[in-house]
Structures are given as C-alpha cells and as structure tokens.
mmCIF file of N, CA and C in Angstrom:
data_model
loop_
_atom_site.group_PDB
_atom_site.id
_atom_site.type_symbol
_atom_site.label_atom_id
_atom_site.label_comp_id
_atom_site.label_asym_id
_atom_site.label_seq_id
_atom_site.Cartn_x
_atom_site.Cartn_y
_atom_site.Cartn_z
ATOM 1 N N MET A 7 0.956 -1.291 -0.157
ATOM 2 C CA MET A 7 -0.013 -0.058 0.160
ATOM 3 C C MET A 7 0.801 1.351 0.094
ATOM 4 N N THR A 8 0.456 1.931 -1.069
ATOM 5 C CA THR A 8 1.315 3.806 -1.033
ATOM 6 C C THR A 8 0.429 4.424 -0.140
ATOM 7 N N ASP A 9 1.707 5.504 0.123
ATOM 8 C CA ASP A 9 0.740 6.842 0.816
ATOM 9 C C ASP A 9 -0.079 7.457 -0.211
ATOM 10 N N THR A 10 -0.906 8.070 0.099
ATOM 11 C CA THR A 10 -1.757 8.784 -0.564
ATOM 12 C C THR A 10 -1.573 9.829 -0.995
ATOM 13 N N PRO A 11 -1.388 10.532 -1.851
ATOM 14 C CA PRO A 11 -0.875 12.200 -2.298
ATOM 15 C C PRO A 11 -1.897 13.260 -1.452
ATOM 16 N N ALA A 12 -0.908 14.080 -1.576
ATOM 17 C CA ALA A 12 -1.554 15.266 -1.008
ATOM 18 C C ALA A 12 -3.270 15.609 -1.455
ATOM 19 N N THR A 13 -4.371 15.769 -0.615
ATOM 20 C CA THR A 13 -5.640 16.338 -1.598
ATOM 21 C C THR A 13 -5.612 17.196 -2.758
ATOM 22 N N THR A 14 -6.028 16.999 -3.619
ATOM 23 C CA THR A 14 -6.386 18.161 -4.681
ATOM 24 C C THR A 14 -7.622 18.408 -4.693
ATOM 25 N N LYS A 15 -8.447 18.084 -3.812
ATOM 26 C CA LYS A 15 -9.879 18.071 -3.741
ATOM 27 C C LYS A 15 -10.458 19.214 -4.089
ATOM 28 N N PRO A 16 -11.194 20.147 -4.450
ATOM 29 C CA PRO A 16 -11.311 21.578 -4.043
ATOM 30 C C PRO A 16 -11.961 21.567 -2.488
ATOM 31 N N SER A 17 -11.975 22.918 -2.155
ATOM 32 C CA SER A 17 -12.306 23.066 -0.560
ATOM 33 C C SER A 17 -13.438 24.375 -0.517
ATOM 34 N N ALA A 18 -14.106 24.548 0.524
ATOM 35 C CA ALA A 18 -15.538 25.694 0.251
ATOM 36 C C ALA A 18 -15.384 25.977 2.048
ATOM 37 N N LEU A 19 -15.483 26.966 2.295
ATOM 38 C CA LEU A 19 -16.048 27.462 3.615
ATOM 39 C C LEU A 19 -16.740 28.691 2.996
ATOM 40 N N PHE A 20 -17.877 28.343 4.644
ATOM 41 C CA PHE A 20 -19.088 28.891 4.253
ATOM 42 C C PHE A 20 -18.673 29.567 5.422
ATOM 43 N N VAL A 21 -19.445 31.272 5.667
ATOM 44 C CA VAL A 21 -18.669 32.136 6.493
ATOM 45 C C VAL A 21 -20.240 33.090 7.735
ATOM 46 N N CYS A 22 -20.807 32.633 8.291
ATOM 47 C CA CYS A 22 -22.212 33.888 8.779
ATOM 48 C C CYS A 22 -21.724 34.328 10.163
ATOM 49 N N VAL A 23 -22.307 35.107 10.559
ATOM 50 C CA VAL A 23 -21.946 35.548 11.817
ATOM 51 C C VAL A 23 -21.932 34.201 12.599
ATOM 52 N N HIS A 24 -23.020 33.750 13.225
ATOM 53 C CA HIS A 24 -23.335 32.088 14.496
ATOM 54 C C HIS A 24 -23.282 31.185 13.649
ATOM 55 N N ASN A 25 -22.787 30.899 12.497
ATOM 56 C CA ASN A 25 -22.400 29.688 12.293
ATOM 57 C C ASN A 25 -23.313 28.764 13.040
ATOM 58 N N ALA A 26 -25.333 29.274 12.835
ATOM 59 C CA ALA A 26 -25.405 28.445 13.267
ATOM 60 C C ALA A 26 -26.821 27.879 12.532
ATOM 61 N N GLY A 27 -27.158 28.764 11.773
ATOM 62 C CA GLY A 27 -28.314 28.508 10.441
ATOM 63 C C GLY A 27 -27.003 28.428 8.904
ATOM 64 N N ARG A 28 -27.516 29.381 8.310
ATOM 65 C CA ARG A 28 -27.177 29.297 6.859
ATOM 66 C C ARG A 28 -25.530 28.428 6.420
ATOM 67 N N SER A 29 -24.737 29.070 7.240
ATOM 68 C CA SER A 29 -23.376 28.824 6.729
ATOM 69 C C SER A 29 -23.652 26.361 7.193
ATOM 70 N N GLN A 30 -24.234 26.489 8.034
ATOM 71 C CA GLN A 30 -24.674 25.195 8.452
ATOM 72 C C GLN A 30 -25.223 24.510 7.325
ATOM 73 N N MET A 31 -26.688 25.112 7.013
ATOM 74 C CA MET A 31 -27.170 24.150 5.835
ATOM 75 C C MET A 31 -26.264 24.134 5.018
ATOM 76 N N ALA A 32 -25.957 25.246 4.556
ATOM 77 C CA ALA A 32 -24.598 25.436 3.506
ATOM 78 C C ALA A 32 -23.796 23.953 3.256
ATOM 79 N N ALA A 33 -22.572 24.073 4.182
ATOM 80 C CA ALA A 33 -21.787 22.854 5.055
ATOM 81 C C ALA A 33 -22.758 21.678 4.536
ATOM 82 N N GLY A 34 -23.747 21.393 5.102
ATOM 83 C CA GLY A 34 -24.496 20.321 5.232
ATOM 84 C C GLY A 34 -24.771 19.864 3.847
ATOM 85 N N PHE A 35 -25.481 20.517 2.973
ATOM 86 C CA PHE A 35 -25.513 20.594 1.519
ATOM 87 C C PHE A 35 -24.268 19.997 0.853
ATOM 88 N N LEU A 36 -23.820 20.848 0.927
ATOM 89 C CA LEU A 36 -22.274 20.484 0.257
ATOM 90 C C LEU A 36 -21.725 18.961 0.644
ATOM 91 N N ARG A 37 -21.537 18.948 1.779
ATOM 92 C CA ARG A 37 -21.224 17.524 2.472
ATOM 93 C C ARG A 37 -21.848 16.416 1.665
ATOM 94 N N ALA A 38 -23.029 16.370 1.702
ATOM 95 C CA ALA A 38 -23.784 15.495 1.060
ATOM 96 C C ALA A 38 -24.045 15.401 -0.303
ATOM 97 N N LEU A 39 -24.321 16.240 -0.909
ATOM 98 C CA LEU A 39 -24.479 16.568 -2.369
ATOM 99 C C LEU A 39 -22.828 15.578 -2.892
ATOM 100 N N SER A 40 -21.962 16.541 -2.432
ATOM 101 C CA SER A 40 -20.480 16.371 -3.190
ATOM 102 C C SER A 40 -19.709 14.835 -2.937
ATOM 103 N N GLY A 41 -20.891 14.288 -1.943
ATOM 104 C CA GLY A 41 -20.283 12.373 -1.827
ATOM 105 C C GLY A 41 -18.769 12.491 -1.420
ATOM 106 N N GLY A 42 -18.748 13.956 -0.670
ATOM 107 C CA GLY A 42 -17.177 13.472 -0.464
ATOM 108 C C GLY A 42 -16.391 14.288 -0.946
ATOM 109 N N ALA A 43 -16.143 14.867 -2.108
ATOM 110 C CA ALA A 43 -15.579 15.108 -3.690
ATOM 111 C C ALA A 43 -14.811 16.698 -2.957
ATOM 112 N N VAL A 44 -15.586 17.352 -2.016
ATOM 113 C CA VAL A 44 -15.388 18.632 -1.658
ATOM 114 C C VAL A 44 -14.904 18.224 -0.011
ATOM 115 N N GLU A 45 -13.882 19.190 0.116
ATOM 116 C CA GLU A 45 -13.519 19.372 1.711
ATOM 117 C C GLU A 45 -14.758 20.707 2.004
ATOM 118 N N VAL A 46 -15.390 20.495 3.287
ATOM 119 C CA VAL A 46 -16.387 21.386 3.490
ATOM 120 C C VAL A 46 -16.000 21.963 4.797
ATOM 121 N N ARG A 47 -15.725 23.164 5.095
ATOM 122 C CA ARG A 47 -15.767 23.946 6.071
ATOM 123 C C ARG A 47 -16.782 24.740 6.562
ATOM 124 N N SER A 48 -17.101 25.201 7.742
ATOM 125 C CA SER A 48 -17.933 26.564 8.497
ATOM 126 C C SER A 48 -17.348 27.160 9.131
ATOM 127 N N ALA A 49 -18.023 28.422 9.457
ATOM 128 C CA ALA A 49 -17.397 28.853 10.426
ATOM 129 C C ALA A 49 -18.189 30.336 10.882
ATOM 130 N N GLY A 50 -17.935 31.348 11.823
ATOM 131 C CA GLY A 50 -18.426 32.188 12.219
ATOM 132 C C GLY A 50 -17.942 33.352 12.963
ATOM 133 N N SER A 51 -18.301 34.301 12.754
ATOM 134 C CA SER A 51 -17.490 35.573 13.638
ATOM 135 C C SER A 51 -17.822 35.974 14.566
ATOM 136 N N MET A 52 -18.663 35.464 15.043
ATOM 137 C CA MET A 52 -19.251 35.476 16.781
ATOM 138 C C MET A 52 -20.070 34.387 16.625
ATOM 139 N N PRO A 53 -19.610 32.656 16.906
ATOM 140 C CA PRO A 53 -20.608 31.591 16.659
ATOM 141 C C PRO A 53 -21.546 31.581 17.702
ATOM 142 N N ALA A 54 -22.630 31.201 17.675
ATOM 143 C CA ALA A 54 -23.610 30.619 18.615
ATOM 144 C C ALA A 54 -23.181 29.520 19.427
ATOM 145 N N ASP A 55 -24.114 29.312 20.361
ATOM 146 C CA ASP A 55 -23.639 27.787 21.535
ATOM 147 C C ASP A 55 -23.857 26.648 20.570
ATOM 148 N N ARG A 56 -24.853 26.437 19.881
ATOM 149 C CA ARG A 56 -25.748 25.797 19.125
ATOM 150 C C ARG A 56 -26.116 26.197 17.593
ATOM 151 N N ILE A 57 -26.249 25.102 17.335
ATOM 152 C CA ILE A 57 -26.953 24.951 15.890
ATOM 153 C C ILE A 57 -28.781 25.491 15.863
ATOM 154 N N ASN A 58 -28.766 26.132 15.055
ATOM 155 C CA ASN A 58 -30.495 26.391 15.394
ATOM 156 C C ASN A 58 -30.973 25.117 15.421
ATOM 157 N N PRO A 59 -32.165 25.046 16.408
ATOM 158 C CA PRO A 59 -32.915 23.289 15.849
ATOM 159 C C PRO A 59 -33.869 23.833 14.766
ATOM 160 N N VAL A 60 -34.034 24.661 14.427
ATOM 161 C CA VAL A 60 -35.683 24.763 13.111
ATOM 162 C C VAL A 60 -34.762 24.729 11.842
ATOM 163 N N ALA A 61 -33.095 24.931 11.789
ATOM 164 C CA ALA A 61 -32.074 24.740 10.284
ATOM 165 C C ALA A 61 -31.999 23.012 10.994
ATOM 166 N N VAL A 62 -31.818 22.586 11.824
ATOM 167 C CA VAL A 62 -32.125 20.966 11.781
ATOM 168 C C VAL A 62 -32.799 20.485 11.596
ATOM 169 N N GLU A 63 -34.078 20.712 11.483
ATOM 170 C CA GLU A 63 -35.233 19.951 11.159
ATOM 171 C C GLU A 63 -35.491 20.268 9.727
ATOM 172 N N ALA A 64 -34.795 21.475 9.668
ATOM 173 C CA ALA A 64 -35.150 21.726 7.921
ATOM 174 C C ALA A 64 -34.749 21.026 7.237
ATOM 175 N N MET A 65 -33.275 20.724 7.403
ATOM 176 C CA MET A 65 -32.363 19.680 6.761
ATOM 177 C C MET A 65 -32.901 18.202 6.819
ATOM 178 N N ALA A 66 -33.153 18.231 8.149
ATOM 179 C CA ALA A 66 -33.811 16.798 8.192
ATOM 180 C C ALA A 66 -34.982 16.187 7.328
ATOM 181 N N GLU A 67 -35.706 17.156 6.901
ATOM 182 C CA GLU A 67 -36.502 16.578 5.905
ATOM 183 C C GLU A 67 -36.341 16.793 4.525
ATOM 184 N N VAL A 68 -35.066 16.953 4.074
ATOM 185 C CA VAL A 68 -34.320 16.746 3.052
ATOM 186 C C VAL A 68 -33.788 15.436 3.469
ATOM 187 N N GLY A 69 -33.245 15.183 4.321
ATOM 188 C CA GLY A 69 -32.647 13.713 4.482
ATOM 189 C C GLY A 69 -31.112 14.031 4.723
ATOM 190 N N VAL A 70 -31.003 15.429 5.251
ATOM 191 C CA VAL A 70 -29.324 16.074 5.465
ATOM 192 C C VAL A 70 -29.444 15.933 7.157
ATOM 193 N N ASP A 71 -28.647 15.472 7.643
ATOM 194 C CA ASP A 71 -27.946 15.381 9.305
ATOM 195 C C ASP A 71 -27.467 16.397 9.565
ATOM 196 N N ILE A 72 -27.553 17.515 10.211
ATOM 197 C CA ILE A 72 -26.095 18.455 10.516
ATOM 198 C C ILE A 72 -26.307 18.447 12.173
ATOM 199 N N THR A 73 -27.168 17.141 12.744
ATOM 200 C CA THR A 73 -27.078 17.623 14.575
ATOM 201 C C THR A 73 -25.674 17.419 15.397
ATOM 202 N N ALA A 74 -24.628 16.865 14.311
ATOM 203 C CA ALA A 74 -23.521 16.629 15.282
ATOM 204 C C ALA A 74 -22.492 17.967 15.225
ATOM 205 N N GLU A 75 -23.270 18.859 14.031
ATOM 206 C CA GLU A 75 -22.304 20.141 13.561
ATOM 207 C C GLU A 75 -22.410 20.372 15.282
ATOM 208 N N GLN A 76 -21.097 21.578 15.061
ATOM 209 C CA GLN A 76 -21.309 22.881 16.690
ATOM 210 C C GLN A 76 -20.850 24.136 15.797
ATOM 211 N N PRO A 77 -21.303 25.102 16.316
ATOM 212 C CA PRO A 77 -20.746 26.151 15.657
ATOM 213 C C PRO A 77 -19.203 26.768 15.582
ATOM 214 N N LYS A 78 -18.708 26.686 15.165
ATOM 215 C CA LYS A 78 -17.025 27.060 15.066
ATOM 216 C C LYS A 78 -16.676 28.671 14.422
ATOM 217 N N VAL A 79 -15.821 29.054 15.124
ATOM 218 C CA VAL A 79 -15.266 30.648 15.239
ATOM 219 C C VAL A 79 -14.583 30.653 13.442
ATOM 220 N N LEU A 80 -14.348 31.603 13.032
ATOM 221 C CA LEU A 80 -13.795 31.432 11.829
ATOM 222 C C LEU A 80 -12.157 32.201 12.157
ATOM 223 N N THR A 81 -11.472 31.372 11.592
ATOM 224 C CA THR A 81 -9.940 31.739 11.654
ATOM 225 C C THR A 81 -9.471 31.806 10.031
ATOM 226 N N THR A 82 -8.026 32.776 10.466
ATOM 227 C CA THR A 82 -7.406 32.809 9.242
ATOM 228 C C THR A 82 -7.388 31.720 8.470
ATOM 229 N N GLU A 83 -7.044 30.651 9.492
ATOM 230 C CA GLU A 83 -6.076 29.317 8.577
ATOM 231 C C GLU A 83 -7.407 28.695 7.855
ATOM 232 N N ALA A 84 -8.390 29.016 8.417
ATOM 233 C CA ALA A 84 -9.798 28.249 7.537
ATOM 234 C C ALA A 84 -9.903 29.145 6.583
ATOM 235 N N VAL A 85 -10.046 30.472 6.396
ATOM 236 C CA VAL A 85 -10.029 30.903 4.966
ATOM 237 C C VAL A 85 -8.856 30.436 4.145
ATOM 238 N N GLN A 86 -7.567 30.780 4.688
ATOM 239 C CA GLN A 86 -6.164 30.367 4.062
ATOM 240 C C GLN A 86 -6.528 28.909 3.358
ATOM 241 N N ALA A 87 -7.108 28.094 3.803
ATOM 242 C CA ALA A 87 -7.005 26.773 3.530
ATOM 243 C C ALA A 87 -8.323 26.491 2.339
ATOM 244 N N SER A 88 -8.987 27.313 2.159
ATOM 245 C CA SER A 88 -10.022 26.899 1.492
ATOM 246 C C SER A 88 -9.930 27.480 -0.181
ATOM 247 N N ASP A 89 -10.094 27.175 -1.134
ATOM 248 C CA ASP A 89 -10.738 27.273 -2.232
ATOM 249 C C ASP A 89 -11.516 28.451 -2.655
ATOM 250 N N VAL A 90 -12.424 28.051 -1.971
ATOM 251 C CA VAL A 90 -13.956 29.111 -2.213
ATOM 252 C C VAL A 90 -13.914 29.830 -1.074
ATOM 253 N N VAL A 91 -14.540 30.680 -0.780
ATOM 254 C CA VAL A 91 -15.563 31.367 0.526
ATOM 255 C C VAL A 91 -16.546 32.257 0.288
ATOM 256 N N ILE A 92 -17.602 31.662 0.856
ATOM 257 C CA ILE A 92 -19.077 32.250 0.634
ATOM 258 C C ILE A 92 -19.119 33.287 1.608
ATOM 259 N N THR A 93 -19.638 33.615 1.903
ATOM 260 C CA THR A 93 -19.764 34.375 3.195
ATOM 261 C C THR A 93 -21.364 34.847 2.828
ATOM 262 N N MET A 94 -22.134 34.747 4.129
ATOM 263 C CA MET A 94 -23.822 35.154 4.047
ATOM 264 C C MET A 94 -24.235 35.869 5.387
ATOM 265 N N GLY A 95 -23.761 37.346 4.974
ATOM 266 C CA GLY A 95 -24.045 38.087 6.289
ATOM 267 C C GLY A 95 -22.809 38.417 6.984
ATOM 268 N N CYS A 96 -21.989 38.306 6.613
ATOM 269 C CA CYS A 96 -20.776 38.296 7.871
ATOM 270 C C CYS A 96 -20.101 39.750 7.597
ATOM 271 N N GLY A 97 -20.298 40.559 7.046
ATOM 272 C CA GLY A 97 -19.914 42.167 6.732
ATOM 273 C C GLY A 97 -18.479 41.872 6.253
ATOM 274 N N ASP A 98 -17.770 42.627 7.155
ATOM 275 C CA ASP A 98 -16.170 42.907 7.068
ATOM 276 C C ASP A 98 -15.432 42.023 7.602
ATOM 277 N N ALA A 99 -15.556 41.174 8.256
ATOM 278 C CA ALA A 99 -15.591 39.975 9.498
ATOM 279 C C ALA A 99 -14.628 39.132 8.968
ATOM 280 N N CYS A 100 -14.983 38.666 7.373
ATOM 281 C CA CYS A 100 -14.343 37.623 6.676
ATOM 282 C C CYS A 100 -12.654 38.207 6.354
ATOM 283 N N PRO A 101 -11.293 37.587 6.450
ATOM 284 C CA PRO A 101 -10.835 38.302 6.491
ATOM 285 C C PRO A 101 -10.259 37.953 4.540
ATOM 286 N N ILE A 102 -9.690 38.826 4.051
ATOM 287 C CA ILE A 102 -9.455 38.420 2.300
ATOM 288 C C ILE A 102 -7.847 38.128 2.134
ATOM 289 N N PHE A 103 -7.740 37.482 1.281
ATOM 290 C CA PHE A 103 -6.604 36.605 0.514
ATOM 291 C C PHE A 103 -6.556 36.831 -0.482
ATOM 292 N N PRO A 104 -5.979 37.444 -1.788
ATOM 293 C CA PRO A 104 -5.615 37.560 -2.815
ATOM 294 C C PRO A 104 -5.306 35.702 -3.072
ATOM 295 N N GLY A 105 -5.809 35.529 -4.194
ATOM 296 C CA GLY A 105 -6.315 34.619 -5.175
ATOM 297 C C GLY A 105 -7.045 33.673 -4.685
ATOM 298 N N LYS A 106 -8.052 34.011 -3.787
ATOM 299 C CA LYS A 106 -9.275 33.072 -3.194
ATOM 300 C C LYS A 106 -10.249 33.828 -3.877
ATOM 301 N N ARG A 107 -11.033 32.533 -4.471
ATOM 302 C CA ARG A 107 -12.940 32.902 -4.880
ATOM 303 C C ARG A 107 -13.749 33.251 -3.890
ATOM 304 N N TYR A 108 -14.476 34.574 -3.736
ATOM 305 C CA TYR A 108 -15.142 35.076 -2.848
ATOM 306 C C TYR A 108 -16.441 34.907 -3.351
ATOM 307 N N GLU A 109 -17.432 34.657 -2.500
ATOM 308 C CA GLU A 109 -18.884 34.453 -3.132
ATOM 309 C C GLU A 109 -19.321 35.238 -1.854
ATOM 310 N N ASP A 110 -20.427 36.210 -2.380
ATOM 311 C CA ASP A 110 -21.194 36.621 -0.789
ATOM 312 C C ASP A 110 -22.804 36.326 -1.570
ATOM 313 N N TRP A 111 -23.341 35.569 -0.498
ATOM 314 C CA TRP A 111 -24.962 35.155 -1.162
ATOM 315 C C TRP A 111 -25.769 35.912 0.017
ATOM 316 N N GLN A 112 -26.790 36.423 -0.262
ATOM 317 C CA GLN A 112 -27.783 37.506 0.285
ATOM 318 C C GLN A 112 -28.834 36.408 0.631
ATOM 319 N N LEU A 113 -29.077 36.065 1.819
ATOM 320 C CA LEU A 113 -29.742 35.148 2.359
ATOM 321 C C LEU A 113 -30.836 35.478 3.524
ATOM 322 N N ASP A 114 -31.580 35.066 3.478
ATOM 323 C CA ASP A 114 -32.818 35.510 4.994
ATOM 324 C C ASP A 114 -31.779 34.577 6.090
ATOM 325 N N ASP A 115 -31.595 35.283 6.652
ATOM 326 C CA ASP A 115 -31.436 34.730 8.714
ATOM 327 C C ASP A 115 -32.058 34.055 9.185
ATOM 328 N N PRO A 116 -32.217 32.590 9.020
ATOM 329 C CA PRO A 116 -33.341 31.464 10.260
ATOM 330 C C PRO A 116 -33.261 32.268 11.176
ATOM 331 N N ALA A 117 -32.265 32.555 11.778
ATOM 332 C CA ALA A 117 -32.361 32.613 13.417
ATOM 333 C C ALA A 117 -33.987 33.215 13.750
ATOM 334 N N GLY A 118 -34.686 32.523 15.076
ATOM 335 C CA GLY A 118 -35.438 33.315 15.286
ATOM 336 C C GLY A 118 -37.005 32.691 14.080
ATOM 337 N N GLN A 119 -37.023 32.527 13.390
ATOM 338 C CA GLN A 119 -38.002 31.816 12.300
ATOM 339 C C GLN A 119 -38.791 30.390 12.567
ATOM 340 N N GLY A 120 -39.776 30.165 11.837
ATOM 341 C CA GLY A 120 -40.290 29.263 12.204
ATOM 342 C C GLY A 120 -40.193 28.246 11.095
ATOM 343 N N ILE A 121 -40.463 27.222 11.224
ATOM 344 C CA ILE A 121 -39.817 25.901 9.970
ATOM 345 C C ILE A 121 -40.603 26.673 8.592
ATOM 346 N N GLU A 122 -41.259 27.628 8.494
ATOM 347 C CA GLU A 122 -42.269 27.375 6.986
ATOM 348 C C GLU A 122 -41.597 28.339 6.824
ATOM 349 N N ALA A 123 -40.770 29.553 7.415
ATOM 350 C CA ALA A 123 -40.280 30.345 6.776
ATOM 351 C C ALA A 123 -38.562 29.832 6.581
ATOM 352 N N VAL A 124 -38.452 28.716 7.172
ATOM 353 C CA VAL A 124 -36.864 28.191 6.561
ATOM 354 C C VAL A 124 -36.727 27.387 5.734
ATOM 355 N N ARG A 125 -37.521 26.648 4.934
ATOM 356 C CA ARG A 125 -37.706 26.315 4.058
ATOM 357 C C ARG A 125 -37.313 26.366 3.106
ATOM 358 N N PRO A 126 -38.034 27.651 2.558
ATOM 359 C CA PRO A 126 -37.847 28.536 1.255
ATOM 360 C C PRO A 126 -36.191 28.773 1.317
ATOM 361 N N ILE A 127 -35.194 29.559 2.179
ATOM 362 C CA ILE A 127 -34.324 29.566 2.520
ATOM 363 C C ILE A 127 -33.011 28.507 2.717
ATOM 364 N N ARG A 128 -33.608 27.331 2.954
ATOM 365 C CA ARG A 128 -32.859 25.793 2.640
ATOM 366 C C ARG A 128 -32.796 25.615 1.252
ATOM 367 N N ASP A 129 -34.136 25.948 0.468
ATOM 368 C CA ASP A 129 -34.068 25.447 -0.804
ATOM 369 C C ASP A 129 -33.568 26.275 -1.567
ATOM 370 N N GLU A 130 -33.308 27.610 -1.478
ATOM 371 C CA GLU A 130 -32.457 28.451 -2.484
ATOM 372 C C GLU A 130 -31.102 28.148 -1.764
ATOM 373 N N ILE A 131 -30.214 27.798 -0.703
ATOM 374 C CA ILE A 131 -29.376 26.932 -0.043
ATOM 375 C C ILE A 131 -28.739 26.427 -1.172
ATOM 376 N N GLU A 132 -29.415 25.246 -1.093
ATOM 377 C CA GLU A 132 -29.536 24.063 -1.672
ATOM 378 C C GLU A 132 -29.310 24.211 -3.322
ATOM 379 N N ARG A 133 -30.147 24.858 -4.149
ATOM 380 C CA ARG A 133 -29.965 25.329 -5.455
ATOM 381 C C ARG A 133 -28.755 26.401 -5.798
ATOM 382 N N ARG A 134 -28.240 26.851 -4.329
ATOM 383 C CA ARG A 134 -27.131 27.297 -5.205
ATOM 384 C C ARG A 134 -25.611 26.812 -4.677
ATOM 385 N N ILE A 135 -25.784 25.675 -3.472
ATOM 386 C CA ILE A 135 -24.878 24.638 -3.843
ATOM 387 C C ILE A 135 -24.834 23.752 -5.020
ATOM 388 N N ARG A 136 -25.866 23.461 -5.785
ATOM 389 C CA ARG A 136 -25.856 22.632 -7.004
ATOM 390 C C ARG A 136 -25.182 23.439 -7.936
ATOM 391 N N GLU A 137 -25.320 25.023 -7.948
ATOM 392 C CA GLU A 137 -24.385 25.701 -8.613
ATOM 393 C C GLU A 137 -23.347 25.527 -8.308
ATOM 394 N N LEU A 138 -22.753 25.874 -6.996
ATOM 395 C CA LEU A 138 -21.043 25.945 -6.821
ATOM 396 C C LEU A 138 -20.419 24.703 -7.123
ATOM 397 N N LEU A 139 -21.131 23.037 -6.904
ATOM 398 C CA LEU A 139 -20.554 21.872 -7.486
ATOM 399 C C LEU A 139 -20.374 22.066 -8.934
ATOM 400 N N ALA A 140 -21.759 22.363 -9.984
ATOM 401 C CA ALA A 140 -21.417 22.459 -11.395
ATOM 402 C C ALA A 140 -19.852 23.134 -11.656
ATOM 403 N N SER A 141 -20.051 24.538 -10.862
ATOM 404 C CA SER A 141 -18.511 25.331 -10.701
ATOM 405 C C SER A 141 -17.053 24.542 -10.561
ATOM 406 N N LEU A 142 -17.214 24.084 -9.908
ATOM 407 C CA LEU A 142 -16.353 23.194 -9.684
ATOM 408 C C LEU A 142 -15.760 21.676 -10.187
ATOM 409 N N ASP A 143 -17.455 21.525 -11.281
ATOM 410 C CA ASP A 143 -16.684 20.064 -12.022
ATOM 411 C C ASP A 143 -17.133 19.195 -11.136
ATOM 412 N N VAL A 144 -17.967 19.437 -10.240
ATOM 413 C CA VAL A 144 -18.000 18.092 -9.208
ATOM 414 C C VAL A 144 -19.626 17.663 -9.492
ATOM 415 N N GLU A 145 -20.042 16.375 -9.718
ATOM 416 C CA GLU A 145 -21.147 16.095 -10.266
ATOM 417 C C GLU A 145 -21.952 15.656 -8.862
ATOM 418 N N PRO A 146 -23.367 15.915 -8.373
ATOM 419 C CA PRO A 146 -23.912 15.980 -7.211
ATOM 420 C C PRO A 146 -24.298 14.530 -7.209
ATOM 421 N N VAL A 147 -24.108 14.340 -5.959
ATOM 422 C CA VAL A 147 -24.546 12.858 -5.908
ATOM 423 C C VAL A 147 -26.158 12.768 -5.042
ATOM 424 N N ALA A 148 -27.028 11.610 -5.031
ATOM 425 C CA ALA A 148 -28.374 12.079 -4.961
ATOM 426 C C ALA A 148 -28.279 12.441 -3.113
ATOM 427 N N LEU A 149 -29.860 13.165 -2.825
ATOM 428 C CA LEU A 149 -29.781 13.064 -1.325
ATOM 429 C C LEU A 149 -30.191 11.702 -0.862
ATOM 430 N N PRO A 150 -29.973 11.629 0.674
ATOM 431 C CA PRO A 150 -30.700 10.493 1.237
ATOM 432 C C PRO A 150 -31.731 10.820 1.266
ATOM 433 N N THR A 151 -32.534 9.320 1.682
ATOM 434 C CA THR A 151 -34.293 10.371 1.441
ATOM 435 C C THR A 151 -34.623 10.414 3.099
ATOM 436 N N ALA A 152 -35.563 11.377 2.996
ATOM 437 C CA ALA A 152 -35.773 11.862 4.269
ATOM 438 C C ALA A 152 -36.248 10.905 5.144
#
C-alpha cells in the first residue's frame, strides 16, 4: 500500500455571523451532495452556542443530518485553506486573501424564524450549492431520502 498524495479536491468555507443556520445548512448540503469530493468547512465571526434547531429540522426534512455539527469560530487558517469562501451576511469580519474565490450569498437569516420561513431559505441554499458544484466540476450525488 502506498501513501496517498496530498488532497487535490476543492475546498469551500461557508461563513456567517453565528455559524448556526445558513452556513451550517450550506455545509450540510455540500457534504451530502458532493459525496466527499469537496472539503467542507463552516465558521462564524461570533459563533452561537449551538446550531439553530429549526435549521436542523429543515435539513432533516430533505435527508441531511447536521445534528452533530457545532458552531465554530472563523480563523484566518480556515480562509487560507479554502479555495472558495462563501459569506452570508458576515460583513467585514471575513479576511480577504489574494487568489481566493469569494462569493457573498444574500440570504435571509433563519434565526428566530419558524420552519415555514426556513424552508425557502434551505431550498435556495440547495440551489446555490448545486451551482457551486457545477462550477467546481463536481457531479452531485443523490440526497439520502428523508
């Protein structure tokens, strides 16, 4: 058995303020839809204590389990280690490095919202994740059935 070469798979970092809703849903979709072909990170400029339970519920409805995730603090290292950095309302908290691909996704914040309000946010995130996968030349896999 030989050593495997260093990973060359693309990597993405999702950043929002609390790392409890949008960025966690995006990371969950990317993990599930990429089938492991993309390295996934998420972080927040001011992480919450736990993931938004309504975001967890909305993702469970489409077969994506994010219950084990914890909000994480945004680090310079996480940005430097990522090929694509997608911000979701974190303002100027995200450090900018030359040569990185940055996208800012304007999405409603699911914090304090009920499931009816979070579903369209979830669905928009899934649509954007599918576009991201296409831009990375990664064929999406089927989501597990809910």
